[in-house]
Amino acid sequence: AQRVTQPEKLLSVFKGAPVELKCNYSYSGSPELFWYVQYSRQRLQLLLRHISRESIKGFTADLNKGETSFHLKKPFAQEEDSAMYYCALVRGGKLIFGQGTELSVKP
Amino acid sequence: GAVVSQHPSRVICKSGTSVKIECRSLDFQATTMFWYRQFPKKSLMLMATSNEGSKATYEQGVEKDKFLINHASLTLSTLTVTSAHPEDSSFYICSARGGSTYEQYFGPGTRLTVT
């Protein structure tokens, strides 16, 4: 079955520390993957898509087909990065979301 | 650009009544709209996919007679929760997609409370 797994429900780090939010997927074929972010009391918004290989707000994510992973990384976390992060996979034109990881960045 | 609105943002209704939630794409034509349900600090569960002018496609386990979806125009989709039950209390989120991209734009969500 095609699915997305985010193993960590909560990730808590101090400001300035590196962050890695894990995402693993199972998909037969070439996956199209996204990271979405939901700040407190705000709507879900797109953060990154793997095909564009961009860096947004200091975050990057590399698709590793060998490990079937698409981990989200940032070298120096900021307090304003605190939010829910969702990894998502396109399947049949629909987005399949992981369970989400709550990132808490402490001062 | 690419703004999606939902109305109402919050609604409280009594058990047994029906409630309608609207999802609008404000500045683009949404050929496809999606309805999700989200539990606190949990993932989004896709309920159904609606394409303008055709019947919605429901995900497994979602009752189509309970969650009526209408996508009558390229900018409006509605979700009607019929015979609401306290178990239907949740956060309902819509998203819209236009053109050939897979990118979806999300609405702010509607908090439904059934008493």
CSV table of C-alpha atoms in Angstrom, one decimal:
chain,number,residue,atom,x,y,z
A,1,ALA,CA,0.0,0.0,0.0
A,2,GLN,CA,1.2,3.5,-0.8
A,3,ARG,CA,1.6,5.5,2.4
A,4,VAL,CA,3.6,8.1,4.2
A,5,THR,CA,5.1,7.6,7.7
A,6,GLN,CA,6.3,10.3,10.0
A,7,PRO,CA,7.6,8.4,13.0
A,8,GLU,CA,7.8,11.3,15.4
A,9,LYS,CA,4.7,12.9,16.9
A,10,LEU,CA,6.7,15.6,18.6
A,11,LEU,CA,10.1,16.9,18.1
A,12,SER,CA,11.4,19.4,20.6
A,13,VAL,CA,14.7,21.3,20.1
A,14,PHE,CA,16.3,24.5,21.3
A,15,LYS,CA,16.7,27.6,19.2
A,16,GLY,CA,19.8,27.4,17.0
A,17,ALA,CA,19.9,23.6,17.0
A,18,PRO,CA,19.6,21.5,13.8
A,19,VAL,CA,16.3,20.0,13.0
A,20,GLU,CA,15.4,16.9,11.0
A,21,LEU,CA,11.8,15.8,10.6
A,22,LYS,CA,11.6,12.3,9.3
A,23,CYS,CA,9.4,11.1,6.5
A,24,ASN,CA,9.4,7.7,4.9
A,25,TYR,CA,7.1,6.6,2.1
A,26,SER,CA,6.1,3.5,0.3
A,27,TYR,CA,5.3,3.9,-3.4
A,28,SER,CA,5.7,1.8,-6.4
A,29,GLY,CA,7.0,4.2,-9.0
A,30,SER,CA,8.5,7.7,-9.0
A,31,PRO,CA,7.0,9.5,-6.1
A,32,GLU,CA,5.9,13.1,-6.0
A,33,LEU,CA,6.4,14.4,-2.4
A,34,PHE,CA,5.6,17.6,-0.6
A,35,TRP,CA,6.1,19.1,2.9
A,36,TYR,CA,3.2,21.1,4.2
A,37,VAL,CA,3.3,23.3,7.4
A,38,GLN,CA,0.5,24.4,9.6
A,39,TYR,CA,1.3,27.2,12.1
A,40,SER,CA,-0.9,27.7,15.1
A,41,ARG,CA,-4.4,28.8,14.1
A,42,GLN,CA,-3.4,29.1,10.5
A,43,ARG,CA,-4.3,27.1,7.4
A,44,LEU,CA,-2.1,24.4,5.9
A,45,GLN,CA,0.4,25.7,3.4
A,46,LEU,CA,2.9,24.3,1.1
A,47,LEU,CA,6.5,24.4,2.3
A,48,LEU,CA,8.5,22.4,-0.2
A,49,ARG,CA,8.0,20.1,-3.1
A,50,HIS,CA,10.7,17.7,-4.0
A,51,ILE,CA,10.7,18.3,-7.8
A,52,SER,CA,11.7,22.0,-7.3
A,53,ARG,CA,14.7,21.2,-5.0
A,54,GLU,CA,14.2,24.6,-3.4
A,55,SER,CA,15.0,25.9,0.1
A,56,ILE,CA,12.2,27.7,1.8
A,57,LYS,CA,12.6,29.5,5.2
A,58,GLY,CA,15.9,27.7,5.5
A,59,PHE,CA,14.4,24.2,5.1
A,60,THR,CA,15.5,21.7,2.6
A,61,ALA,CA,14.4,18.1,1.8
A,62,ASP,CA,16.1,15.6,-0.4
A,63,LEU,CA,14.4,12.6,-1.9
A,64,ASN,CA,16.4,9.4,-1.2
A,65,LYS,CA,14.9,6.7,-3.2
A,66,GLY,CA,17.2,4.0,-1.8
A,67,GLU,CA,15.9,4.7,1.7
A,68,THR,CA,12.5,5.8,0.5
A,69,SER,CA,12.8,8.9,2.6
A,70,PHE,CA,12.1,12.6,2.2
A,71,HIS,CA,13.4,14.1,5.5
A,72,LEU,CA,13.0,17.8,6.1
A,73,LYS,CA,16.0,19.6,7.5
A,74,LYS,CA,17.1,22.9,8.8
A,75,PRO,CA,20.5,23.7,10.2
A,76,PHE,CA,19.5,26.3,12.7
A,77,ALA,CA,15.9,26.2,14.1
A,78,GLN,CA,14.1,29.3,15.0
A,79,GLU,CA,11.2,29.8,17.4
A,80,GLU,CA,8.9,30.8,14.6
A,81,ASP,CA,9.5,27.4,13.0
A,82,SER,CA,7.3,25.9,15.7
A,83,ALA,CA,4.3,24.3,13.9
A,84,MET,CA,2.8,21.0,12.7
A,85,TYR,CA,4.7,19.6,9.7
A,86,TYR,CA,3.1,17.1,7.3
A,87,CYS,CA,4.8,15.1,4.6
A,88,ALA,CA,2.5,14.2,1.7
A,89,LEU,CA,2.6,11.9,-1.3
A,90,VAL,CA,0.7,12.3,-4.5
A,91,ARG,CA,-1.3,9.1,-5.3
A,92,GLY,CA,-3.8,9.1,-8.1
A,93,GLY,CA,-4.0,12.9,-8.1
A,94,LYS,CA,-4.7,13.0,-4.4
A,95,LEU,CA,-2.5,13.9,-1.5
A,96,ILE,CA,-1.8,11.3,1.1
A,97,PHE,CA,-0.6,12.8,4.3
A,98,GLY,CA,1.6,11.4,7.0
A,99,GLN,CA,0.5,11.6,10.6
A,100,GLY,CA,2.3,14.9,11.1
A,101,THR,CA,5.1,16.0,13.4
A,102,GLU,CA,4.8,18.8,15.9
A,103,LEU,CA,8.0,20.8,16.0
A,104,SER,CA,8.5,22.8,19.1
A,105,VAL,CA,11.5,25.2,19.2
A,106,LYS,CA,12.3,26.4,22.6
A,107,PRO,CA,14.2,29.7,23.3
B,1,GLY,CA,-3.1,34.6,-5.4
B,2,ALA,CA,-4.6,31.1,-4.9
B,3,VAL,CA,-6.8,31.8,-2.0
B,4,VAL,CA,-9.4,29.4,-0.7
B,5,SER,CA,-12.1,30.4,1.8
B,6,GLN,CA,-14.5,28.4,3.9
B,7,HIS,CA,-17.7,29.4,5.5
B,8,PRO,CA,-18.6,29.3,8.3
B,9,SER,CA,-15.4,29.1,10.3
B,10,ARG,CA,-17.3,27.7,13.3
B,11,VAL,CA,-20.7,26.1,13.6
B,12,ILE,CA,-22.6,24.5,16.4
B,13,CYS,CA,-25.6,22.4,15.6
B,14,LYS,CA,-27.9,20.0,17.3
B,15,SER,CA,-27.9,16.2,16.8
B,16,GLY,CA,-30.1,15.2,13.9
B,17,THR,CA,-29.9,18.5,12.0
B,18,SER,CA,-27.9,19.1,8.8
B,19,VAL,CA,-25.2,21.7,8.3
B,20,LYS,CA,-23.6,23.0,5.1
B,21,ILE,CA,-20.0,24.1,4.7
B,22,GLU,CA,-18.9,26.1,1.7
B,23,CYS,CA,-15.5,26.1,0.1
B,24,ARG,CA,-14.7,28.8,-2.4
B,25,SER,CA,-11.6,29.4,-4.6
B,26,LEU,CA,-11.4,33.2,-4.7
B,27,ASP,CA,-9.0,34.0,-7.5
B,28,PHE,CA,-8.7,30.8,-9.6
B,29,GLN,CA,-10.9,28.2,-11.1
B,30,ALA,CA,-10.8,25.0,-9.1
B,31,THR,CA,-11.4,22.0,-11.3
B,32,THR,CA,-11.0,19.7,-8.3
B,33,MET,CA,-11.7,20.3,-4.7
B,34,PHE,CA,-11.0,18.0,-1.8
B,35,TRP,CA,-12.6,17.6,1.6
B,36,TYR,CA,-10.6,16.5,4.6
B,37,ARG,CA,-11.3,15.9,8.2
B,38,GLN,CA,-8.7,16.7,10.8
B,39,PHE,CA,-8.5,15.6,14.4
B,40,PRO,CA,-6.5,17.6,17.0
B,41,LYS,CA,-2.8,17.3,16.2
B,42,LYS,CA,-3.5,14.5,13.9
B,43,SER,CA,-3.3,13.9,10.2
B,44,LEU,CA,-5.7,15.0,7.6
B,45,MET,CA,-8.0,12.3,6.5
B,46,LEU,CA,-9.2,12.7,2.9
B,47,MET,CA,-13.0,12.2,2.8
B,48,ALA,CA,-13.8,12.9,-0.9
B,49,THR,CA,-12.7,14.4,-4.1
B,50,SER,CA,-15.1,16.5,-6.1
B,51,ASN,CA,-14.7,17.5,-9.7
B,52,GLU,CA,-16.8,20.3,-11.1
B,53,GLY,CA,-20.0,19.1,-12.7
B,54,SER,CA,-19.6,15.5,-11.7
B,55,LYS,CA,-20.3,13.3,-8.7
B,56,ALA,CA,-17.8,13.2,-5.8
B,57,THR,CA,-15.6,10.3,-5.3
B,58,TYR,CA,-15.6,9.2,-1.7
B,59,GLU,CA,-12.8,7.4,0.2
B,60,GLN,CA,-13.3,4.1,1.7
B,61,GLY,CA,-15.3,4.2,4.9
B,62,VAL,CA,-16.8,7.6,4.2
B,63,GLU,CA,-20.6,7.5,4.0
B,64,LYS,CA,-21.7,9.4,0.9
B,65,ASP,CA,-25.3,9.7,2.0
B,66,LYS,CA,-24.1,11.4,5.2
B,67,PHE,CA,-21.5,13.7,3.8
B,68,LEU,CA,-23.1,15.2,0.7
B,69,ILE,CA,-20.8,17.0,-1.6
B,70,ASN,CA,-21.7,19.3,-4.4
B,71,HIS,CA,-19.3,21.0,-6.8
B,72,ALA,CA,-21.7,23.1,-8.9
B,73,SER,CA,-19.2,25.6,-10.2
B,74,LEU,CA,-15.5,26.1,-10.7
B,75,THR,CA,-15.3,28.2,-7.6
B,76,LEU,CA,-17.6,26.6,-5.2
B,77,SER,CA,-18.0,23.2,-3.5
B,78,THR,CA,-20.2,22.4,-0.5
B,79,LEU,CA,-20.2,19.7,2.1
B,80,THR,CA,-23.4,19.0,3.9
B,81,VAL,CA,-23.3,16.9,7.0
B,82,THR,CA,-26.7,15.3,7.3
B,83,SER,CA,-28.3,14.0,10.5
B,84,ALA,CA,-25.4,15.3,12.4
B,85,HIS,CA,-24.2,13.2,15.4
B,86,PRO,CA,-21.7,14.3,18.1
B,87,GLU,CA,-19.2,11.9,16.5
B,88,ASP,CA,-19.2,14.2,13.5
B,89,SER,CA,-17.7,17.0,15.5
B,90,SER,CA,-14.4,17.8,13.9
B,91,PHE,CA,-12.4,20.2,11.9
B,92,TYR,CA,-13.3,20.0,8.2
B,93,ILE,CA,-10.8,21.4,5.7
B,94,CYS,CA,-11.2,21.9,2.0
B,95,SER,CA,-8.6,22.3,-0.6
B,96,ALA,CA,-8.7,23.3,-4.2
B,97,ARG,CA,-6.6,22.5,-7.2
B,98,GLY,CA,-6.6,24.2,-10.6
B,99,GLY,CA,-5.0,23.3,-13.9
B,100,SER,CA,-2.5,20.5,-14.3
B,101,THR,CA,-0.5,21.0,-11.1
B,102,TYR,CA,-0.9,18.7,-8.1
B,103,GLU,CA,-0.5,21.6,-5.8
B,104,GLN,CA,-3.5,22.1,-3.5
B,105,TYR,CA,-4.4,25.3,-1.8
B,106,PHE,CA,-6.1,24.9,1.6
B,107,GLY,CA,-9.0,26.7,3.2
B,108,PRO,CA,-8.8,27.8,6.8
B,109,GLY,CA,-11.1,25.0,8.0
B,110,THR,CA,-14.5,24.8,9.7
B,111,ARG,CA,-14.9,23.7,13.3
B,112,LEU,CA,-18.1,21.7,13.6
B,113,THR,CA,-19.5,20.9,17.0
B,114,VAL,CA,-22.6,18.8,17.3
B,115,THR,CA,-24.4,18.9,20.6
